[in-house]
XYZ file of C-alpha atoms in Angstrom:
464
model
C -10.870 -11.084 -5.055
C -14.152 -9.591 -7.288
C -14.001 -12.615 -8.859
C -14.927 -14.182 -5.080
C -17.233 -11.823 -4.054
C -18.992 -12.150 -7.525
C -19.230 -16.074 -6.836
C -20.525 -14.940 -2.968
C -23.228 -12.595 -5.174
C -24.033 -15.281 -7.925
C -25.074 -17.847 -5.518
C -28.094 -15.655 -4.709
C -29.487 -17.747 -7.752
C -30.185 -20.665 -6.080
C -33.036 -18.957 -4.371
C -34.814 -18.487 -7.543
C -34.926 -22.387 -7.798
C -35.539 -22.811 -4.169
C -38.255 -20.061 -3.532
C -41.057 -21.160 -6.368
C -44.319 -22.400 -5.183
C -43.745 -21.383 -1.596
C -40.669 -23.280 -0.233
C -41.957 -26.315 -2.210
C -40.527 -29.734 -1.248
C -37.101 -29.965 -2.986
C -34.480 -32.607 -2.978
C -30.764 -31.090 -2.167
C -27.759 -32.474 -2.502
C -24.622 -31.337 -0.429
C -23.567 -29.067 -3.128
C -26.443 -27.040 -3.597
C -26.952 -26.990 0.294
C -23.676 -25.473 0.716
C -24.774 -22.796 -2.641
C -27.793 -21.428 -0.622
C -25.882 -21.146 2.542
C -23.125 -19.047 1.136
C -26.005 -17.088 -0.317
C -27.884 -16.836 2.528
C -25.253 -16.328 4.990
C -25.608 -12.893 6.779
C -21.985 -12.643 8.208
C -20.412 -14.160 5.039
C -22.323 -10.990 3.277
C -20.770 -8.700 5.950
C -17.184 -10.167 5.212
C -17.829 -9.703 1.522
C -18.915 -5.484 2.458
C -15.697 -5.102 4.752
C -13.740 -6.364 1.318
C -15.376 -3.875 -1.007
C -14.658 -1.356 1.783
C -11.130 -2.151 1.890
C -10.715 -2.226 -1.552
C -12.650 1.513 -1.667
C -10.192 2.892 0.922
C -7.281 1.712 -1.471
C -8.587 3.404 -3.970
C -8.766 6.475 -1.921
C -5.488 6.053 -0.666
C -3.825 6.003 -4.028
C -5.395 9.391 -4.512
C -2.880 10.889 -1.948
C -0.244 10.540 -4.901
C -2.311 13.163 -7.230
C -2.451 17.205 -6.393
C -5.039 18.270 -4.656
C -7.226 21.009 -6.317
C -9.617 23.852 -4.784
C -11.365 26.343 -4.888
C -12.082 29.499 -2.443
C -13.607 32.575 -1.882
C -14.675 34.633 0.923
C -16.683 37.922 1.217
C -16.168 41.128 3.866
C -18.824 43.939 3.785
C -18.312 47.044 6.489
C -21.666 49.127 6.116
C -22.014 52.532 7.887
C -18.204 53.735 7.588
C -17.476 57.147 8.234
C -15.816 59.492 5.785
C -11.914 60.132 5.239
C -10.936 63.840 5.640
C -7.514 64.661 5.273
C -7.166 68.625 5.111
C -4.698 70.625 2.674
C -1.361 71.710 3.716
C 1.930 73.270 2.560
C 4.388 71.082 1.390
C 7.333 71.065 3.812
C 11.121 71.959 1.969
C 14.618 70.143 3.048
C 17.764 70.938 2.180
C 18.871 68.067 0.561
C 17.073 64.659 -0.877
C 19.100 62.861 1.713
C 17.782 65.368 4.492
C 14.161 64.810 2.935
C 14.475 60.821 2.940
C 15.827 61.390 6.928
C 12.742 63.633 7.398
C 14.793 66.601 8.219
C 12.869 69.285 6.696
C 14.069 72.807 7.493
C 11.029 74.822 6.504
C 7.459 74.823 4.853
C 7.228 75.999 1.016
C 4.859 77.792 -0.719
C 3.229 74.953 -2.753
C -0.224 73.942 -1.649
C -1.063 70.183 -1.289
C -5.170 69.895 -1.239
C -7.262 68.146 1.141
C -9.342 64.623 0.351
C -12.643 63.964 1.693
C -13.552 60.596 0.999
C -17.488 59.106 1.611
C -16.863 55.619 1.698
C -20.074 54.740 3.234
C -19.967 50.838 3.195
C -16.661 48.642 2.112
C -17.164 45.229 0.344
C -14.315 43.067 -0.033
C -14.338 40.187 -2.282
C -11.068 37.836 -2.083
C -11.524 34.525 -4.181
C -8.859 32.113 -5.834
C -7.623 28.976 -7.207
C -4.935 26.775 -5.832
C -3.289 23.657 -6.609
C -0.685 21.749 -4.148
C 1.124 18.408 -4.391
C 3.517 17.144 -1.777
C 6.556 16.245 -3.434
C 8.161 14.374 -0.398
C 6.950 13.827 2.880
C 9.436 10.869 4.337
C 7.782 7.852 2.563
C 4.546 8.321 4.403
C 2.516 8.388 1.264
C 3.897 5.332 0.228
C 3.340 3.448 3.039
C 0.236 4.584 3.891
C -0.924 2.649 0.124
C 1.160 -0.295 1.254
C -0.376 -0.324 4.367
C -3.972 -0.010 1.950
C -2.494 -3.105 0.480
C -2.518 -5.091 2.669
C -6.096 -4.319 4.234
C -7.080 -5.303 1.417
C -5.619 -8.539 1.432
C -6.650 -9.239 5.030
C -10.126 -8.805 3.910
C -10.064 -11.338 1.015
C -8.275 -13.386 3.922
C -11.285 -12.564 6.050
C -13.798 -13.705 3.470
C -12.333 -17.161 2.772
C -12.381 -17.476 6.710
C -16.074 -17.030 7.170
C -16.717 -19.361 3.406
C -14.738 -22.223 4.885
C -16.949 -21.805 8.177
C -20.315 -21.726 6.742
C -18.935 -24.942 4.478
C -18.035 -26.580 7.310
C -21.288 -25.664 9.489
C -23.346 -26.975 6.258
C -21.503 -29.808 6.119
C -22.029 -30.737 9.718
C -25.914 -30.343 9.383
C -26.323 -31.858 6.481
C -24.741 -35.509 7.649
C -26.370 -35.009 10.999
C -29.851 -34.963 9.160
C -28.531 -37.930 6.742
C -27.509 -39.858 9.960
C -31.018 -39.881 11.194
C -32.627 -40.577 7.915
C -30.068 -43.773 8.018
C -30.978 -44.865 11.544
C -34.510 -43.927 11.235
C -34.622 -46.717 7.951
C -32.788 -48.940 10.535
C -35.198 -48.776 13.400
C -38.338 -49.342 10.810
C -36.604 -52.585 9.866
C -35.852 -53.755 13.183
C -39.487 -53.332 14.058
C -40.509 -54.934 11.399
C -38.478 -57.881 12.549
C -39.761 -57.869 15.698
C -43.421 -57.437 14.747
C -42.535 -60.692 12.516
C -40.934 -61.933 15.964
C -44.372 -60.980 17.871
C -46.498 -62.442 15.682
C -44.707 -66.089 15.061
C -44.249 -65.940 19.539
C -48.236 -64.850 19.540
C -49.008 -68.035 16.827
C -46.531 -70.314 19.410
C -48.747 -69.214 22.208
C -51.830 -70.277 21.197
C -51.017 -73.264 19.865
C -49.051 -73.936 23.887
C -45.536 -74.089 22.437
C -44.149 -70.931 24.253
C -44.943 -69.465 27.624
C -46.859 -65.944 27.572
C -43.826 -64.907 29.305
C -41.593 -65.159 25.915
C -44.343 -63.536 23.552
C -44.290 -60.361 26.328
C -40.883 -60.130 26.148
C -41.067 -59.408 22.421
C -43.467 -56.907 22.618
C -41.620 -55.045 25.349
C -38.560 -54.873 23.276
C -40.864 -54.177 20.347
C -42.834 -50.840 22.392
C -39.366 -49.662 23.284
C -37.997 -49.742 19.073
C -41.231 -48.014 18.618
C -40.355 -45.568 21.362
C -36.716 -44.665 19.376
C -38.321 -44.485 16.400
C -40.526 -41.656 17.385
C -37.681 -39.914 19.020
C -35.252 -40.490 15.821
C -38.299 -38.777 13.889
C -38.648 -36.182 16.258
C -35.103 -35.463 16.093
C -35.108 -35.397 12.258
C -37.479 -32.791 12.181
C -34.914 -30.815 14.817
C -31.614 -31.783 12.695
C -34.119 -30.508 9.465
C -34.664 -26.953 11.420
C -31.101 -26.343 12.060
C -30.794 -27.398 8.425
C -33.236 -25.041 7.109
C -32.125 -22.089 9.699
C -28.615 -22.069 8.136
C -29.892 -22.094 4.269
C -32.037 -19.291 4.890
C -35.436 -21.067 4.873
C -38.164 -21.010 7.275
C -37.584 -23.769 10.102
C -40.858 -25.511 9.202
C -39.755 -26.329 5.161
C -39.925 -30.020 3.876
C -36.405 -30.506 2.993
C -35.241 -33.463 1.609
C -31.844 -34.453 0.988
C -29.798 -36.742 -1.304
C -26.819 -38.930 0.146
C -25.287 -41.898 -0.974
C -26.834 -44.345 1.543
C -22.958 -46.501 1.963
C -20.672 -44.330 0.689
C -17.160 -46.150 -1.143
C -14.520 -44.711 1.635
C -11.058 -44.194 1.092
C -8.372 -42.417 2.983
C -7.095 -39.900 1.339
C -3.411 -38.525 1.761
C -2.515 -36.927 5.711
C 1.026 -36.769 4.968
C 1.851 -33.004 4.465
C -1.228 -31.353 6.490
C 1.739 -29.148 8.004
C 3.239 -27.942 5.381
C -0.108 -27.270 3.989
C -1.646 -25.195 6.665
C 1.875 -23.445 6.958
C 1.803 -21.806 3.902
C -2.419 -21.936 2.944
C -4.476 -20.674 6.140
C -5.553 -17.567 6.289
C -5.180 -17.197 10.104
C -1.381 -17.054 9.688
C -1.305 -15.057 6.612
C -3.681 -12.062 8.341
C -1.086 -12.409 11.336
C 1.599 -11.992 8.206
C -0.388 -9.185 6.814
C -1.012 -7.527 10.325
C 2.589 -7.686 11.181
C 3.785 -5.953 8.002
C 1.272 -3.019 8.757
C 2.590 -3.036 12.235
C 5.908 -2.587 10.757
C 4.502 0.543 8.427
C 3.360 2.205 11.093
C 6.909 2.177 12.726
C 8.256 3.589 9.306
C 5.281 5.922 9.213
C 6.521 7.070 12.402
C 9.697 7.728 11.854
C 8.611 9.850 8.665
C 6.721 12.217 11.155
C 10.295 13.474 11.973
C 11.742 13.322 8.359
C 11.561 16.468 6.150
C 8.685 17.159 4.175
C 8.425 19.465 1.229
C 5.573 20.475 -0.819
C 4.642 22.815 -3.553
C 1.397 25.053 -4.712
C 0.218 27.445 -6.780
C -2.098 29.960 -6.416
C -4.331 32.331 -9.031
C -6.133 34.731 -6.302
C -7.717 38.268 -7.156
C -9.220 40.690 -4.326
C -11.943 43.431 -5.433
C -12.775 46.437 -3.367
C -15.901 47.396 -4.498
C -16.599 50.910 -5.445
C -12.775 51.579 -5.180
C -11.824 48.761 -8.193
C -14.404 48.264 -10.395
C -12.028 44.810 -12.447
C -11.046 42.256 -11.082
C -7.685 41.355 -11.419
C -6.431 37.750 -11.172
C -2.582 37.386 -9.546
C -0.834 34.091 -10.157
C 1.563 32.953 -7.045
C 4.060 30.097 -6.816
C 5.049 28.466 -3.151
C 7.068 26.264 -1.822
C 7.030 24.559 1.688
C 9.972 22.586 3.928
C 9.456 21.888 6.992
C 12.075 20.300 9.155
C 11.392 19.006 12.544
C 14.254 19.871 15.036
C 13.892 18.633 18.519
C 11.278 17.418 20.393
C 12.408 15.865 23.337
C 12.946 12.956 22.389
C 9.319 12.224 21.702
C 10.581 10.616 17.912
C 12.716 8.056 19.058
C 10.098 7.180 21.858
C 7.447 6.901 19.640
C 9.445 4.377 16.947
C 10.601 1.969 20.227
C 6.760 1.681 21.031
C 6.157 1.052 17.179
C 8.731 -1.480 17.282
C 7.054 -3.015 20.086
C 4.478 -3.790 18.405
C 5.817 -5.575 15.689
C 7.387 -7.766 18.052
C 4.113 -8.777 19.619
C 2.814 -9.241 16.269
C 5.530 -11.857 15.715
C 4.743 -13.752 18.596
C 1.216 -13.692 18.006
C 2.048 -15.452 14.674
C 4.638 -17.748 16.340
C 1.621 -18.442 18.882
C -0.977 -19.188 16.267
C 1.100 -20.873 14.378
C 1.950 -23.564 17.278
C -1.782 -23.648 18.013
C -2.087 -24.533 14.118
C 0.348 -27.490 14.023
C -1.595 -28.985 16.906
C -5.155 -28.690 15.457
C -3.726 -30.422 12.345
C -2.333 -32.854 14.238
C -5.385 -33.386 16.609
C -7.549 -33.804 13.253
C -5.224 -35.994 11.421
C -5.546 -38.773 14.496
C -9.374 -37.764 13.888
C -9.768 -38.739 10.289
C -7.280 -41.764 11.005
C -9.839 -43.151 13.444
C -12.789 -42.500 11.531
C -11.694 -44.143 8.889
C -10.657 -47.583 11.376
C -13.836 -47.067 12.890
C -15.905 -47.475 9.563
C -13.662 -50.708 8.804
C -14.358 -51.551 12.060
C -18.104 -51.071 11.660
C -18.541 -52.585 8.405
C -16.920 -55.260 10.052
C -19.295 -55.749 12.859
C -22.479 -54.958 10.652
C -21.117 -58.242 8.392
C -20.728 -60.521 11.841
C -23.708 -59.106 13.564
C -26.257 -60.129 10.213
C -24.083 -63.796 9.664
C -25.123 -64.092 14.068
C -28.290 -63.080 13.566
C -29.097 -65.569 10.781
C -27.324 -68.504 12.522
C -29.639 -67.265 15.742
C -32.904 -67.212 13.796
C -32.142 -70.439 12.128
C -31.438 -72.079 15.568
C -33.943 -70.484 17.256
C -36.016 -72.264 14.224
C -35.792 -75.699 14.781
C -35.677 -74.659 19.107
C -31.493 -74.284 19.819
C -31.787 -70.937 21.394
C -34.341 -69.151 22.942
C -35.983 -65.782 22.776
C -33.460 -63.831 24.712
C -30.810 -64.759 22.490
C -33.175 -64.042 19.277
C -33.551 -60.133 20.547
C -30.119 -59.797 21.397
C -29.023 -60.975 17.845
C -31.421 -58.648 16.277
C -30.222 -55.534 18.713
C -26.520 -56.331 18.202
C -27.218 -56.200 14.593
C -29.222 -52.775 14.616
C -26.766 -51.020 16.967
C -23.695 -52.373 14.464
C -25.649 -50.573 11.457
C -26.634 -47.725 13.581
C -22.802 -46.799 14.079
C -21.753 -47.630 10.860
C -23.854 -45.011 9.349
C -22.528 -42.617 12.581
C -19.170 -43.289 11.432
C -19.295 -42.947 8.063
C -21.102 -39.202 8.696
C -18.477 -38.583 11.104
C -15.788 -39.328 8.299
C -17.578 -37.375 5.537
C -17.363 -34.150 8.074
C -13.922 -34.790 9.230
C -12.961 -34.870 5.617
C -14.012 -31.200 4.916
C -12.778 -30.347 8.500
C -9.597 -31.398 7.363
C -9.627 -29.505 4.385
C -10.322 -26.341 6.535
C -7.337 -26.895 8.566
C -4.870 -27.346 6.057
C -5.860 -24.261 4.044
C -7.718 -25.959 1.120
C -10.968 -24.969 1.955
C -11.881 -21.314 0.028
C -14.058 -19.754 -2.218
C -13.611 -20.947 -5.977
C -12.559 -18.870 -8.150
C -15.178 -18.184 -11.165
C -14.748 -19.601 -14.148
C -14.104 -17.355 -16.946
């Protein structure tokens, strides 16, 4: 997973091309859109620091295999002790070396045993020392506790491709939403330029008495209302822009222009094995794996509380009495450790039942998800299905509505129909390339929605 965290990191690139001369105008496509929001992303840079920490606190569990090495020392001083008198005496006699180890002495000899006086003063006592240990069994909970490492680490890079597929598919989203309105935006400009050709022929009718006042006003009604839409569609391209820019990092007020295929060749691709997909590629279900097999460590972890553990050390340690030893003298010491856990009231078994427990939840939970899974696969598959009728659909009805509006103007030409059926030609017509352009954004987003959902949608791997 460095490889994906170094992609995360190498995206930060983009800003060098994207930051010169002041958030200069700068034409994007989708690509490089979804580049500078993977680099800009805050919580996608979180995910990638909860993956280096994981994979730190493997490292440091793997540690737990070595011997552990240290160091200690410690100090005592006494001042102001008094001094040791021990006056002389006669050394006492027995009758026997038995009677003298029983301390039966029967009487006091002649032989003079002298007195001590000792000034100690102060007493400083130095202890210091190396040791070494290393646990030689201690029920499997070593091991475990790196499995268990293992698979946090896993979870993380899990984690990581969860929050990438999000911020593709939020980039995604925004960028069609501000292609949309570009589309229908170019659509409204060339129905008012229809109707201002409209107006104008009406206005030259007018004056020369072939059409009432009443037909040239209802032109220019329908004419102040396109340019009504037009000025919200630009008004809402400068909001679709902002949400644009506030995901890519840039400030909401940057000239951002995009590039799209205006009519995009559309195909459907294959929907067939979306299940099988998403059961063995999204993430969701393999954390719930992951989480479940730690869930299942602890229980083994435990049950090693109660197991045996046994350990080893070894010690180099040297104590100086100063003024009374004037070397020190460095003792080596070997130890070993077992400790066996007897009975506590039944407190082992009840604490691997409530272990167990949990590992049953976390199988439901993945049963649960799972079924939740199926059905948003499902739910998008009938999604992308009717997208992709609706464009045929739409194409369809932008191809009838332009042959009916041609027939119209030509009849209204030579005086077959009348005005009303003129503006209605020309609406039905904008309306049928207004939603062809909504469906075919709809489909382009569905189609990286459904990659999400069936697992396919993660961070690529660098190239080497």
């Amino acid at each position: 997973m460095n490889q994906s965290i170094k992609y995360i990191a190498g995206t930060v690139i983009v800003l060098l091309t994207v930051f010169g001369n002041t958030f200069a105008q700068k034409v994007m496509t989708l690509e490089e859109c979804r580049e500078q929001a993977v680099a800009f992303n805050k919580e996608l840079k979180n995910a990638a620091l909860q993956n280096r920490e994981a994979q730190v606190n493997q490292e440091v569990a793997r540690t737990a295999y070595l011997p552990s090495v240290g160091f200690s020392s410690s100090l005592m001083h006494r001042p102001g002790m008094d001094a040791i008198n021990m006056p002389g005496y006669f050394l006492p006699t027995a009758d026997s070396e038995e009677a003298a180890l029983n301390g039966d002495f029967s009487g006091t000899s002649d032989v003079w045993s002298p007195g001590i006086n000792i000034d100690l003063g102060s007493l400083t006592l130095i202890n210091s020392g190396f040791e070494v240990n290393q646990a030689v069994y201690a029920g499997g909970k070593i091991r475990y506790s790196n499995q268990q490492a293992d698979a946090g680490v896993s979870i993380a890079d899990m984690a990581l491709n969860m929050k990438y597929s999000e911020v593709i598919e939020q980039t995604d989203q925004a960028f069609w939403q501000v292609a949309t309105v570009e589309e229908n935006i170019i659509i409204a400009e060339e129905y008012i330029k229809m109707l201002t050709e409209l107006e104008d022929q009406m206005t030259a009718m007018y004056e020369v008495g072939l059409q009432p006042a009443s037909e040239k006003l209802r032109v220019t009604v329908q004419k102040n209302e396109a340019d009504l839409n037009l000025i919200k569609a630009r008004n809402g391209l400068k909001v679709a822009k902002m949400y644009l820019n506030q995901i890519l990092g840039q400030p909401l007020d940057t000239e951002i222009q995009i590039s799209h295929e205006a009519s995009p060749e559309v195909k459907l691709f294959n929907l067939e094995d979306g299940l099988v997909q998403a059961g063995s590629k999204r993430n969701e279900l393999k954390i719930l794996e992951k989480q479940k097999e730690i869930s299942e460590l602890d229980a083994k972890i435990t049950r090693a509380d109660y197991l045996p553990t046994v350990g080893v050390s070894a010690q180099y340690t040297s104590y100086w009495v100063k003024d009374l030893y004037e070397e020190i003298d460095f003792q080596p010491m070997l130890a070993a450790q077992v400790s066996i856990p007897i009975f506590q009231w039944g407190q082992g078994k009840k604490k691997q039942r409530a272990a167990q427990l949990k590992v049953q939840q976390a199988e439901t939970d993945l049963q649960h998800t799972n079924d939740l899974i199926n059905l948003e696969v499902m739910q998008v598959k009938v999604q992308v299905e009717e997208a992709y009728e609706s464009i045929l659909l739409a194409q369809k009805s932008v191809a009838e509505a332009e042959e009916s509006m041609n027939e119209t103007e030509a009849s209204f030409e030579v005086g077959l129909n009348t005005t009303t059926d003129m503006l209605n030609a020309q609406a039905q017509w904008v309306q049928a390339k207004a939603q062809l352009t909504q469906t075919i954004a709809n489909f382009e987003v569905l189609k990286t929605k459904w990659q999400s959902v069936t697992g396919n949608l993660y961070i690529p791997e660098e190239e080497n």
